[in-house]
Amino acid sequence: MAWTKNVLRVNLEAGTCTTELLNMQWAQDYLGQRGLATKYLVSEIDPKVDPFSPMNKLIFVTGPLTGTMAATGGRYSVVTKGPLTGAIACSNSGGYFGAELKFAGWDMVIFEGASPKPVYLLINDGKAELVDASHLWGKTVWETEETIKAQHQDPQIRVAAIGRAGENRVLYAAIVNDLHRAAGRSGVGAVMGSKNLKAVAVRGTRTDAYQMANPQAFLAATEAGKKVLAANGVTGQGLPTYGTQVLMNVINELGALPTRNHREVQFEGAHDISGEAMHEKRPTDGKANLVTNGACFGCTIACGRISRMDPSHFSVKDKPQYHGASGGVEYEAAWALGAANGVNDLEALTYANFLCNEDGFDPISFGATVGAAMELFDLGILTEKETGLKMPFGSTEALVKLAEWTAQGIGFGKIIGLGSRRLCEKYGRPDLSMTVKSQEFPAYDGRGLQGMGLAYATNNRGACHLRGYMVSPEVLGIPVKMEPQATEGKPAMLKAFQDLTAVVDSAGICLFTTFAWGLSDIQPQIQAACEGDWSEERLLLVGERIWNLEREFNLAAGFTAKDDNLPPRLMKEPAKTGPQKGAVSKLDIMLPEYYQLRGWTKEGVPTAETRSRLGV
């Protein structure tokens, strides 16, 4: 069974919490988490709604494998219409919050309306109530979690909260749980802030919250899966040792590391901010930046980074609150805060990352927006008079100050909080925004890795690496090796990856398992957990259905095939150095084939036959 079959609906305007049964037909069609919440969202809101309108809804959702013995079964998602993009937003997080929500007996919490005053939702197993949060408004995520736990005298409460960035509607504000795990992209935290919802606090102790359809088969399937993860070089060795930061030097040497707002594809300071550098002892105090690795609920990979800063670093020398160990930089954050703006100071990157966790904003969009601002400054379009500080590429001081200002919602930080598209449009250079559907690129150059360029252009939530991770075949050779500059076979591979990722996200497990697992490893776990027949063919159909449902929402919201594009820089300016020198994106070659494989028209619209086949 795996689902609790319970939905909590919270009307923030009325202040009510009501229980309803999960739509089990939809669960059979969309599995859970990302897919199931998307089905609820598109069924309940107008796609053209303003993301900050009370008519927009915010959904916290688990999957059928969340809170189970499945390796990495601690995931949850937040689904809404995103303010950064205006598209469907689904942001996935780990930690322990998702499992706690499941243990309390809930598959999903749907927030509707907006509260007239700040509140937080308190869930204690089957009991739920809205609690006044006036004393928490203006506090950081870290302060909020500490206060809620103290207030209820329960250190085991799991808290997902927004910081000042969410309150101030930074368009890429995040929802942070367990202090440094985050539903980080697309601005889900800003929607939460618009609803005057400060936090969700959960305590779950129900041993009967859910039941496996076949407990013995589930135990056997999960144990087999864990052995596969342990034996794999990526999930058993690379990620535990270096985290996702194992990629920094690899991608740089390949010539696919976007540098200085994608002006270049290699960063001379890459090693200084790499996973290897995090292990190296500092000359100042003889200690390494990395303290240990960390794991989310049920995770056998433990890719998380726990770091401690050099207390003498200029950014924290007078701030003892940042001298303790907390969530360190992972690859995407290290790239965005570092190479994207030419900064190679690992301690400064760690401090900026601490601020992103503390006040809840996406380090990818923040860092990439800083990179765009630094290019505007370099071109003389932005001046010190306008920004309040000098901000050339490579300025550690500017990175630190802008992170502080964005967290606090002051000065030029307010402009940085708009994201790079609105920033660049404001100053007359929209071409300098490295975004798709207004969401900033992650840490791979679409000229250096052709498949990733196609993935960015076609992603339903804007530029994203986690919805079709073509780095696997193009760099790691998983499941087969595909040359970075090749285009043949990549639309088909991307479609398969996108559909499989939708299944993984909807099940409630971590995408990183797919470095080792194929569908044949995942299917037995879902089959044993959930009632019904969950063949591999059916699961891939579920994934395809989810992808097309998201697409339909975006089309209804006003997006067209013109939005499946890349910035002019990637299409026209060749890579300057490295193995991919001279490359530009070949999106125009791959996109028509991708549409055809998807069963879409040349205008990127699912055909009537496709909609009928998938039931969307």
Coordinates of C-alpha atoms in Angstrom, one line a residue:
M1 CA 0.0 0.0 0.0
A2 CA 2.8 2.4 0.9
W3 CA 0.5 5.5 0.7
T4 CA -1.0 6.7 3.9
K5 CA -4.1 7.6 1.8
N6 CA -4.5 10.8 3.8
V7 CA -4.4 14.4 2.5
L8 CA -4.4 17.4 4.8
R9 CA -6.0 20.5 3.3
V10 CA -5.1 23.8 5.0
N11 CA -7.1 26.9 4.3
L12 CA -4.9 29.7 5.4
E13 CA -7.5 32.4 5.0
A14 CA -10.1 30.6 7.1
G15 CA -7.5 29.1 9.5
T16 CA -8.9 25.5 9.0
C17 CA -7.2 22.1 8.7
T18 CA -9.4 19.3 7.2
T19 CA -8.7 15.7 6.3
E20 CA -9.6 14.1 3.0
L21 CA -8.8 10.7 1.4
L22 CA -6.1 10.5 -1.2
N23 CA -7.5 10.1 -4.7
M24 CA -6.3 6.6 -5.3
Q25 CA -7.1 6.6 -9.0
W26 CA -4.7 9.5 -9.4
A27 CA -2.1 7.6 -7.2
Q28 CA -2.4 4.7 -9.6
D29 CA -1.9 7.0 -12.6
Y30 CA 0.8 9.3 -11.1
L31 CA 2.4 7.2 -8.3
G32 CA 3.1 10.0 -5.8
Q33 CA 5.2 13.0 -4.9
R34 CA 6.0 15.1 -8.0
G35 CA 3.5 13.4 -10.3
L36 CA 0.6 13.1 -7.8
A37 CA 1.0 16.7 -6.5
T38 CA 1.2 18.0 -10.1
K39 CA -2.1 16.3 -10.9
Y40 CA -3.7 17.9 -7.8
L41 CA -2.3 21.3 -8.7
V42 CA -3.4 21.4 -12.4
S43 CA -6.8 20.2 -11.3
E44 CA -7.3 22.9 -8.8
I45 CA -5.7 26.2 -10.1
D46 CA -5.8 28.3 -13.2
P47 CA -2.4 28.0 -15.0
K48 CA -2.5 31.7 -15.6
V49 CA -2.8 32.6 -11.9
D50 CA -0.3 35.0 -10.5
P51 CA 2.1 32.9 -8.4
F52 CA 1.7 35.3 -5.5
S53 CA -2.1 35.3 -5.6
P54 CA -4.0 33.5 -2.8
M55 CA -5.5 31.5 -5.6
N56 CA -2.2 29.7 -6.2
K57 CA -1.7 26.7 -4.1
L58 CA 1.4 25.2 -2.4
I59 CA 1.6 21.5 -1.9
F60 CA 4.0 19.5 0.3
V61 CA 4.1 15.9 -0.8
T62 CA 5.8 12.6 -0.1
G63 CA 6.1 9.5 -2.3
P64 CA 5.2 5.9 -1.6
L65 CA 8.8 5.0 -0.8
T66 CA 9.3 8.1 1.5
G67 CA 9.9 7.0 5.1
T68 CA 10.5 3.4 4.1
M69 CA 13.5 1.1 4.2
A70 CA 14.3 2.0 0.5
A71 CA 17.7 3.5 0.2
T72 CA 17.4 7.3 0.1
G73 CA 13.7 7.1 0.9
G74 CA 13.6 10.5 2.7
R75 CA 12.6 12.7 -0.2
Y76 CA 9.6 15.1 -0.4
S77 CA 8.7 17.8 -2.9
V78 CA 7.0 21.2 -2.9
V79 CA 4.8 21.8 -5.9
T80 CA 3.3 25.2 -7.0
K81 CA 3.3 27.7 -9.8
G82 CA 6.7 29.3 -9.5
P83 CA 7.3 33.1 -9.4
L84 CA 10.7 33.0 -10.9
T85 CA 9.5 31.3 -14.1
G86 CA 5.7 31.4 -14.2
A87 CA 5.9 27.7 -15.0
I88 CA 5.1 24.6 -13.0
A89 CA 7.5 24.4 -10.1
C90 CA 8.4 21.2 -8.3
S91 CA 11.3 21.4 -5.9
N92 CA 12.7 18.3 -4.2
S93 CA 14.4 18.0 -0.8
G94 CA 16.0 15.4 1.3
G95 CA 16.9 15.5 5.0
Y96 CA 14.4 14.0 7.5
F97 CA 11.3 16.2 7.1
G98 CA 9.7 14.1 4.4
A99 CA 9.9 10.9 6.4
E100 CA 8.5 12.6 9.4
L101 CA 5.5 13.9 7.5
K102 CA 4.9 10.3 6.3
F103 CA 5.3 9.0 9.9
A104 CA 2.6 11.5 11.0
G105 CA 0.2 9.8 8.5
W106 CA 0.1 12.2 5.6
D107 CA 0.9 11.8 1.9
M108 CA 0.3 15.4 1.1
V109 CA -0.5 18.8 2.6
I110 CA -2.3 21.3 0.4
F111 CA -2.1 25.0 1.4
E112 CA -4.7 27.3 -0.2
G113 CA -5.5 31.0 0.3
A114 CA -3.3 33.3 2.3
S115 CA -3.3 33.9 6.0
P116 CA -4.0 37.5 7.2
K117 CA -1.1 37.2 9.7
P118 CA 2.1 35.1 10.0
V119 CA 1.4 31.5 11.0
Y120 CA 3.1 28.1 11.0
L121 CA 1.5 24.7 10.7
L122 CA 2.0 22.3 13.6
I123 CA 1.4 18.6 12.8
N124 CA 1.5 16.0 15.6
D125 CA 0.5 12.7 14.0
G126 CA -3.2 13.1 13.1
K127 CA -3.6 16.5 14.8
A128 CA -2.9 19.7 12.8
E129 CA -3.3 23.3 13.8
L130 CA -2.2 26.7 12.6
V131 CA -0.2 28.6 15.2
D132 CA 0.6 32.3 15.4
A133 CA 4.0 33.0 14.0
S134 CA 4.2 36.8 14.5
H135 CA 7.2 36.3 16.8
L136 CA 9.0 34.3 14.0
W137 CA 8.5 36.7 11.2
G138 CA 11.8 38.4 10.4
K139 CA 13.8 35.5 11.8
T140 CA 16.1 33.3 9.8
V141 CA 15.4 29.6 9.1
W142 CA 18.0 28.6 11.7
E143 CA 16.4 30.9 14.4
T144 CA 12.9 29.7 13.4
E145 CA 13.7 26.0 13.8
E146 CA 15.4 26.5 17.1
T147 CA 12.5 28.6 18.4
I148 CA 9.8 26.1 17.4
K149 CA 11.7 23.2 19.0
A150 CA 12.2 25.1 22.2
Q151 CA 8.6 26.4 22.2
H152 CA 7.2 22.9 22.0
Q153 CA 10.0 21.3 24.1
D154 CA 10.6 18.7 21.5
P155 CA 14.0 18.5 19.8
Q156 CA 12.7 15.8 17.5
I157 CA 10.2 18.0 15.7
R158 CA 11.2 18.4 12.0
V159 CA 10.9 21.9 10.6
A160 CA 10.7 23.2 7.0
A161 CA 10.7 27.0 7.0
I162 CA 11.4 30.1 5.0
G163 CA 13.9 32.8 6.0
R164 CA 13.8 36.5 5.3
A165 CA 14.3 35.8 1.5
G166 CA 11.0 34.0 1.4
E167 CA 9.3 36.8 3.4
N168 CA 10.8 39.4 1.1
R169 CA 9.7 37.4 -2.0
V170 CA 13.1 36.9 -3.4
L171 CA 12.0 35.2 -6.6
Y172 CA 14.3 32.2 -6.0
A173 CA 13.6 31.8 -2.3
A174 CA 13.8 28.3 -1.0
I175 CA 12.1 26.3 1.7
V176 CA 14.8 24.9 4.1
N177 CA 14.4 21.8 6.3
D178 CA 16.8 20.3 8.8
L179 CA 18.9 23.5 8.7
H180 CA 20.6 22.8 5.3
R181 CA 18.5 20.6 3.1
A182 CA 16.3 22.6 0.7
A183 CA 13.5 22.6 -1.7
G184 CA 15.7 25.1 -3.4
R185 CA 14.7 26.1 -7.0
S186 CA 12.0 28.1 -8.8
G187 CA 11.0 30.3 -5.8
V188 CA 8.7 27.9 -3.9
G189 CA 9.8 29.8 -0.7
A190 CA 8.6 33.1 -2.1
V191 CA 5.1 31.5 -2.7
M192 CA 5.2 30.3 1.0
G193 CA 6.1 33.8 2.1
S194 CA 3.2 35.3 0.0
K195 CA 0.9 33.1 2.0
N196 CA 2.2 34.4 5.4
L197 CA 3.2 30.8 6.1
K198 CA 6.5 30.8 8.0
A199 CA 7.0 27.1 8.6
V200 CA 5.7 23.6 8.8
A201 CA 6.6 21.7 11.9
V202 CA 6.0 18.0 12.1
R203 CA 6.2 15.2 14.7
G204 CA 5.3 11.8 13.5
T205 CA 5.2 8.6 15.6
R206 CA 2.6 6.5 13.9
T207 CA 3.8 2.9 13.4
D208 CA 0.7 2.2 11.3
A209 CA 1.0 5.2 9.0
Y210 CA 1.4 2.9 6.0
Q211 CA 1.8 -0.7 5.1
M212 CA 3.8 -2.5 2.4
A213 CA 1.8 -4.5 -0.1
N214 CA 4.4 -7.3 0.2
P215 CA 6.7 -6.7 3.2
Q216 CA 9.0 -9.7 2.6
A217 CA 9.5 -8.9 -1.1
F218 CA 10.1 -5.3 -0.2
L219 CA 12.8 -6.2 2.3
A220 CA 14.5 -8.4 -0.3
A221 CA 14.3 -5.7 -3.0
T222 CA 15.6 -2.9 -0.8
E223 CA 18.5 -5.0 0.5
A224 CA 19.5 -6.0 -3.1
G225 CA 19.3 -2.3 -4.1
K226 CA 21.6 -1.3 -1.2
K227 CA 24.2 -3.8 -2.3
V228 CA 24.2 -2.4 -5.8
L229 CA 24.7 1.1 -4.5
A230 CA 27.6 0.0 -2.2
A231 CA 29.4 -1.8 -5.1
N232 CA 29.2 1.1 -7.5
G233 CA 32.2 3.4 -7.9
V234 CA 30.1 6.6 -7.9
T235 CA 27.5 5.8 -5.1
G236 CA 29.8 3.7 -3.1
Q237 CA 33.0 5.7 -3.3
G238 CA 33.0 9.0 -5.2
L239 CA 29.9 10.6 -3.7
P240 CA 30.6 9.6 -0.1
T241 CA 34.2 10.9 -0.3
Y242 CA 33.8 14.1 -2.3
G243 CA 30.0 14.6 -2.6
T244 CA 28.9 16.1 -5.9
Q245 CA 32.0 18.2 -5.7
V246 CA 33.8 15.2 -7.2
L247 CA 32.8 16.8 -10.5
M248 CA 34.4 20.2 -10.2
N249 CA 37.8 19.3 -11.7
V250 CA 36.4 16.8 -14.1
I251 CA 33.9 19.2 -15.7
N252 CA 36.5 21.9 -15.8
E253 CA 39.1 19.7 -17.6
L254 CA 36.4 18.7 -20.0
G255 CA 35.9 22.3 -21.0
A256 CA 32.2 22.5 -19.9
L257 CA 32.5 24.5 -16.6
P258 CA 30.6 27.8 -17.3
T259 CA 32.8 30.7 -16.1
R260 CA 32.2 34.4 -15.6
N261 CA 28.6 34.3 -16.8
H262 CA 29.4 31.7 -19.5
R263 CA 32.0 33.9 -21.2
E264 CA 34.4 31.0 -20.8
V265 CA 34.1 27.3 -20.3
Q266 CA 37.1 26.7 -18.0
F267 CA 38.0 28.3 -14.7
E268 CA 41.6 28.7 -13.7
G269 CA 40.6 28.6 -10.0
A270 CA 38.5 25.4 -10.2
H271 CA 40.9 23.3 -8.0
D272 CA 40.7 25.9 -5.2
I273 CA 37.0 25.4 -4.8
S274 CA 36.8 21.7 -5.6
G275 CA 36.0 18.6 -3.5
E276 CA 39.7 17.9 -3.2
A277 CA 40.3 21.4 -1.9
M278 CA 37.7 20.8 0.8
H279 CA 39.8 18.0 2.2
E280 CA 43.1 20.0 2.2
K281 CA 44.3 21.6 5.4
R282 CA 44.3 25.4 5.5
P283 CA 47.6 27.2 6.1
T284 CA 45.9 29.5 8.6
D285 CA 44.6 27.0 11.2
G286 CA 45.7 23.6 9.9
K287 CA 42.2 22.4 9.5
A288 CA 40.2 21.3 6.5
N289 CA 37.0 23.0 5.3
L290 CA 35.3 19.6 5.3
V291 CA 34.4 18.2 8.7
T292 CA 32.6 15.1 7.6
N293 CA 30.0 13.8 5.1
G294 CA 26.3 13.6 6.0
A295 CA 23.3 11.5 5.0
C296 CA 19.6 12.1 4.6
F297 CA 17.0 9.7 6.0
G298 CA 17.6 6.2 4.9
C299 CA 20.5 7.1 2.7
T300 CA 23.5 4.7 2.3
I301 CA 25.3 7.1 -0.1
A302 CA 25.9 10.1 2.3
C303 CA 26.9 12.7 -0.2
G304 CA 26.2 15.7 2.0
R305 CA 29.0 18.0 3.0
I306 CA 29.4 19.3 6.6
S307 CA 31.9 22.2 6.7
R308 CA 33.5 24.5 9.3
M309 CA 35.0 27.8 8.2
D310 CA 38.3 29.4 9.0
P311 CA 37.3 31.6 12.0
S312 CA 39.9 34.2 10.9
H313 CA 38.3 34.7 7.4
F314 CA 37.2 38.3 6.9
S315 CA 33.6 37.3 6.3
V316 CA 33.2 35.6 9.8
K317 CA 36.0 36.8 12.0
D318 CA 33.6 38.9 14.0
K319 CA 30.6 36.5 13.6
P320 CA 31.0 33.5 16.0
Q321 CA 27.6 32.2 15.0
Y322 CA 29.2 31.0 11.7
H323 CA 32.2 29.3 13.4
G324 CA 30.4 26.0 13.9
A325 CA 29.9 23.1 11.5
S326 CA 27.0 23.3 9.0
G327 CA 26.0 22.5 5.4
G328 CA 29.0 23.0 3.1
V329 CA 29.1 23.7 -0.6
E330 CA 28.1 21.0 -3.1
Y331 CA 29.0 21.1 -6.7
E332 CA 26.2 23.3 -8.1
A333 CA 26.6 25.9 -5.2
A334 CA 30.4 25.9 -5.5
W335 CA 30.1 26.6 -9.2
A336 CA 27.5 29.2 -8.9
L337 CA 29.1 31.1 -6.1
G338 CA 32.6 30.5 -7.5
A339 CA 33.3 29.9 -11.2
A340 CA 30.1 31.7 -12.4
N341 CA 31.6 35.0 -11.0
G342 CA 35.3 34.2 -11.0
V343 CA 35.7 33.8 -7.3
N344 CA 38.1 31.0 -6.1
D345 CA 38.0 31.7 -2.3
L346 CA 36.5 28.5 -0.8
E347 CA 35.9 30.1 2.6
A348 CA 33.9 32.9 1.0
L349 CA 31.9 30.4 -1.0
T350 CA 31.1 28.5 2.3
Y351 CA 30.0 31.6 4.0
A352 CA 27.7 32.6 1.1
N353 CA 26.3 29.1 1.1
F354 CA 25.7 29.3 4.9
L355 CA 23.7 32.5 4.2
C356 CA 21.7 30.7 1.5
N357 CA 20.8 28.0 4.0
E358 CA 20.2 30.4 6.9
D359 CA 17.8 32.7 5.1
G360 CA 16.5 30.4 2.4
F361 CA 17.5 31.2 -1.1
D362 CA 18.8 29.2 -4.0
P363 CA 22.6 29.4 -4.4
I364 CA 22.4 28.4 -8.1
S365 CA 20.1 31.3 -9.1
F366 CA 21.8 33.7 -6.7
G367 CA 25.3 33.0 -7.8
A368 CA 24.4 33.0 -11.5
T369 CA 22.6 36.3 -11.0
V370 CA 25.7 37.8 -9.4
G371 CA 27.7 36.6 -12.4
A372 CA 25.3 38.5 -14.7
A373 CA 25.6 41.6 -12.6
M374 CA 29.4 41.4 -12.6
E375 CA 29.4 41.3 -16.4
L376 CA 27.1 44.3 -16.5
F377 CA 29.5 46.0 -14.2
D378 CA 32.5 44.9 -16.4
L379 CA 30.8 46.5 -19.4
G380 CA 30.1 49.7 -17.6
I381 CA 26.4 49.3 -17.7
L382 CA 26.2 49.0 -13.9
T383 CA 28.3 51.4 -11.8
E384 CA 29.4 51.6 -8.3
K385 CA 27.0 54.5 -7.7
E386 CA 24.1 52.3 -8.7
T387 CA 25.2 49.1 -6.9
G388 CA 26.8 50.6 -3.8
L389 CA 30.0 48.7 -4.3
K390 CA 32.6 47.7 -6.9
M391 CA 31.7 44.3 -8.3
P392 CA 34.2 43.2 -10.9
F393 CA 34.5 39.5 -11.8
G394 CA 36.6 37.7 -9.1
S395 CA 35.6 40.1 -6.3
T396 CA 35.3 38.0 -3.1
E397 CA 34.2 41.1 -1.2
A398 CA 31.3 41.8 -3.6
L399 CA 30.1 38.1 -3.5
V400 CA 30.0 38.3 0.3
K401 CA 28.3 41.6 0.5
L402 CA 25.7 40.7 -2.1
A403 CA 24.9 37.5 -0.3
E404 CA 24.4 39.5 2.9
W405 CA 22.3 42.1 1.2
T406 CA 20.1 39.6 -0.6
A407 CA 19.5 37.7 2.7
Q408 CA 18.5 40.9 4.4
G409 CA 16.5 42.3 1.5
I410 CA 18.5 45.6 1.4
G411 CA 20.4 47.7 -1.1
F412 CA 21.3 46.2 -4.4
G413 CA 20.5 42.8 -2.9
K414 CA 16.8 43.6 -3.7
I415 CA 17.7 43.7 -7.4
I416 CA 19.8 40.6 -7.2
G417 CA 16.8 38.9 -5.7
L418 CA 14.8 39.4 -8.9
G419 CA 17.0 36.8 -10.7
S420 CA 19.2 37.4 -13.8
R421 CA 16.5 37.7 -16.5
R422 CA 14.8 40.6 -14.8
L423 CA 18.2 42.1 -13.8
C424 CA 19.5 42.0 -17.3
E425 CA 16.2 43.3 -18.8
K426 CA 16.2 46.2 -16.4
Y427 CA 19.6 47.3 -17.7
G428 CA 18.9 46.7 -21.4
R429 CA 20.9 43.5 -21.9
P430 CA 18.5 40.5 -21.8
D431 CA 21.0 38.5 -23.8
L432 CA 23.3 38.4 -20.8
S433 CA 20.8 36.4 -18.7
M434 CA 21.9 32.7 -18.8
T435 CA 18.5 31.3 -18.3
V436 CA 15.8 29.1 -19.8
K437 CA 12.2 30.1 -18.9
S438 CA 13.8 32.6 -16.5
Q439 CA 15.6 30.0 -14.4
E440 CA 19.4 30.2 -14.2
F441 CA 21.6 27.5 -15.6
P442 CA 23.3 24.9 -13.4
A443 CA 27.0 24.0 -13.6
Y444 CA 27.3 22.6 -17.1
D445 CA 27.9 24.5 -20.3
G446 CA 25.4 23.6 -23.1
R447 CA 28.1 24.1 -25.7
G448 CA 30.5 21.6 -24.0
L449 CA 27.8 19.0 -23.3
Q450 CA 25.2 19.0 -26.2
G451 CA 22.8 16.8 -24.4
M452 CA 22.7 19.0 -21.4
G453 CA 21.9 22.0 -23.6
L454 CA 18.9 20.1 -25.0
A455 CA 17.9 19.2 -21.4
Y456 CA 18.0 22.8 -20.3
A457 CA 15.9 24.0 -23.3
T458 CA 13.2 21.4 -22.9
N459 CA 12.9 21.3 -19.1
N460 CA 9.4 22.0 -17.7
R461 CA 10.7 24.0 -14.7
G462 CA 13.3 26.0 -16.6
A463 CA 17.0 25.3 -16.8
C464 CA 17.7 22.3 -14.6
H465 CA 20.2 19.5 -14.5
L466 CA 18.0 17.1 -12.3
R467 CA 15.3 16.4 -14.9
G468 CA 17.4 14.7 -17.5
Y469 CA 21.0 14.3 -16.3
M470 CA 22.8 13.9 -19.6
V471 CA 26.1 14.3 -17.7
S472 CA 25.7 10.6 -17.0
P473 CA 26.3 9.4 -20.6
E474 CA 28.3 12.4 -21.8
V475 CA 30.8 12.4 -19.0
L476 CA 30.5 9.3 -16.8
G477 CA 29.5 6.8 -19.5
I478 CA 26.3 5.8 -17.6
P479 CA 24.5 3.8 -19.0
V480 CA 26.5 4.1 -22.2
K481 CA 29.2 6.5 -23.3
M482 CA 28.1 9.3 -25.6
E483 CA 30.6 11.9 -26.9
P484 CA 30.0 15.4 -25.6
Q485 CA 29.7 16.9 -29.1
A486 CA 27.6 14.2 -30.6
T487 CA 23.9 14.8 -31.3
E488 CA 22.9 11.4 -32.6
G489 CA 20.8 9.5 -30.1
K490 CA 20.7 12.2 -27.5
P491 CA 17.0 13.3 -28.0
A492 CA 16.0 9.6 -27.3
M493 CA 18.3 9.3 -24.4
L494 CA 17.1 12.5 -22.9
K495 CA 13.5 11.5 -23.2
A496 CA 14.2 8.2 -21.5
F497 CA 16.1 10.1 -18.7
Q498 CA 13.3 12.6 -18.2
D499 CA 10.6 9.9 -18.0
L500 CA 12.7 7.8 -15.6
T501 CA 13.5 10.8 -13.4
A502 CA 9.8 11.6 -13.1
V503 CA 9.3 8.1 -11.7
V504 CA 12.2 8.4 -9.3
D505 CA 11.0 11.8 -8.1
S506 CA 7.5 10.5 -7.7
A507 CA 8.5 7.4 -5.8
G508 CA 10.2 9.4 -3.0
I509 CA 13.8 8.3 -3.5
C510 CA 16.9 10.3 -4.6
L511 CA 18.0 10.7 -8.2
F512 CA 21.6 9.9 -7.2
T513 CA 20.6 6.3 -6.9
T514 CA 20.4 6.2 -10.7
F515 CA 24.2 6.4 -11.0
A516 CA 24.0 2.7 -10.0
W517 CA 20.4 1.7 -10.3
G518 CA 18.4 1.1 -13.5
L519 CA 14.7 0.8 -13.7
S520 CA 15.1 -3.0 -13.1
D521 CA 16.5 -2.1 -9.6
I522 CA 13.7 0.4 -8.8
Q523 CA 10.7 -1.5 -10.1
P524 CA 10.9 -4.4 -7.6
Q525 CA 10.8 -1.9 -4.7
I526 CA 7.8 -0.1 -6.0
Q527 CA 6.1 -3.3 -6.9
A528 CA 6.5 -4.7 -3.4
A529 CA 5.5 -1.4 -1.7
C530 CA 2.4 -0.5 -3.8
E531 CA -0.8 -2.3 -4.5
G532 CA -1.3 -3.2 -8.1
D533 CA 0.9 -4.2 -11.0
W534 CA 3.8 -1.9 -11.5
S535 CA 5.8 -3.3 -14.4
E536 CA 8.7 -1.4 -15.9
E537 CA 6.6 -0.6 -18.9
R538 CA 3.9 0.9 -16.7
L539 CA 6.3 2.9 -14.7
L540 CA 7.8 4.5 -17.8
L541 CA 4.3 5.3 -19.0
V542 CA 3.7 7.0 -15.7
G543 CA 6.9 9.1 -16.1
E544 CA 5.9 10.1 -19.6
R545 CA 2.4 11.0 -18.4
I546 CA 3.9 13.2 -15.7
W547 CA 6.2 15.0 -18.2
N548 CA 3.3 15.7 -20.5
L549 CA 1.0 16.9 -17.8
E550 CA 3.6 19.4 -16.7
R551 CA 4.0 20.5 -20.4
E552 CA 0.2 20.9 -20.7
F553 CA 0.2 23.2 -17.6
N554 CA 3.0 25.4 -19.1
L555 CA 1.3 25.7 -22.5
A556 CA -1.9 26.7 -20.7
A557 CA 0.1 29.2 -18.7
G558 CA 1.3 30.9 -21.9
F559 CA 4.6 29.1 -22.8
T560 CA 5.3 28.1 -26.4
A561 CA 8.0 26.3 -28.4
K562 CA 9.9 29.7 -28.5
D563 CA 10.6 29.1 -24.8
D564 CA 12.5 25.9 -25.5
N565 CA 15.6 27.8 -26.3
L566 CA 19.0 28.8 -25.1
P567 CA 20.6 32.3 -24.8
P568 CA 22.3 33.7 -27.9
R569 CA 25.7 33.3 -26.2
L570 CA 25.4 29.5 -26.2
M571 CA 24.1 29.4 -29.8
K572 CA 26.5 31.9 -31.4
E573 CA 29.6 32.4 -29.3
P574 CA 32.0 29.4 -29.6
A575 CA 33.7 27.9 -26.6
K576 CA 37.1 29.6 -26.3
T577 CA 39.3 26.9 -24.7
G578 CA 39.7 23.2 -23.8
P579 CA 38.6 20.0 -25.5
Q580 CA 35.3 21.7 -26.6
K581 CA 37.0 24.7 -28.2
G582 CA 34.9 26.1 -31.1
A583 CA 31.7 24.5 -30.0
V584 CA 28.3 26.1 -30.0
S585 CA 25.0 24.5 -29.1
K586 CA 23.4 22.3 -31.8
L587 CA 20.0 22.6 -30.2
D588 CA 18.4 23.3 -33.6
I589 CA 19.5 19.9 -34.8
M590 CA 18.2 18.0 -31.8
L591 CA 15.0 19.8 -30.8
P592 CA 12.8 18.7 -33.8
E593 CA 13.7 15.1 -33.2
Y594 CA 13.0 15.5 -29.5
Y595 CA 9.5 16.8 -30.3
Q596 CA 8.8 14.0 -32.7
L597 CA 9.9 11.3 -30.1
R598 CA 7.7 13.0 -27.5
G599 CA 4.6 12.8 -29.8
W600 CA 4.4 16.5 -30.1
T601 CA 3.7 18.8 -33.0
K602 CA 6.4 20.9 -34.6
E603 CA 5.1 23.7 -32.3
G604 CA 5.9 21.5 -29.2
V605 CA 2.2 20.7 -28.4
P606 CA 1.3 17.1 -27.5
T607 CA -0.9 15.7 -30.2
A608 CA -4.4 14.4 -29.5
E609 CA -3.1 10.9 -30.0
T610 CA -0.4 11.4 -27.4
R611 CA -2.8 13.0 -24.9
S612 CA -5.3 10.1 -25.4
R613 CA -2.6 7.4 -25.0
L614 CA -1.4 9.0 -21.8
G615 CA -4.7 10.0 -20.4
V616 CA -3.8 13.7 -19.8

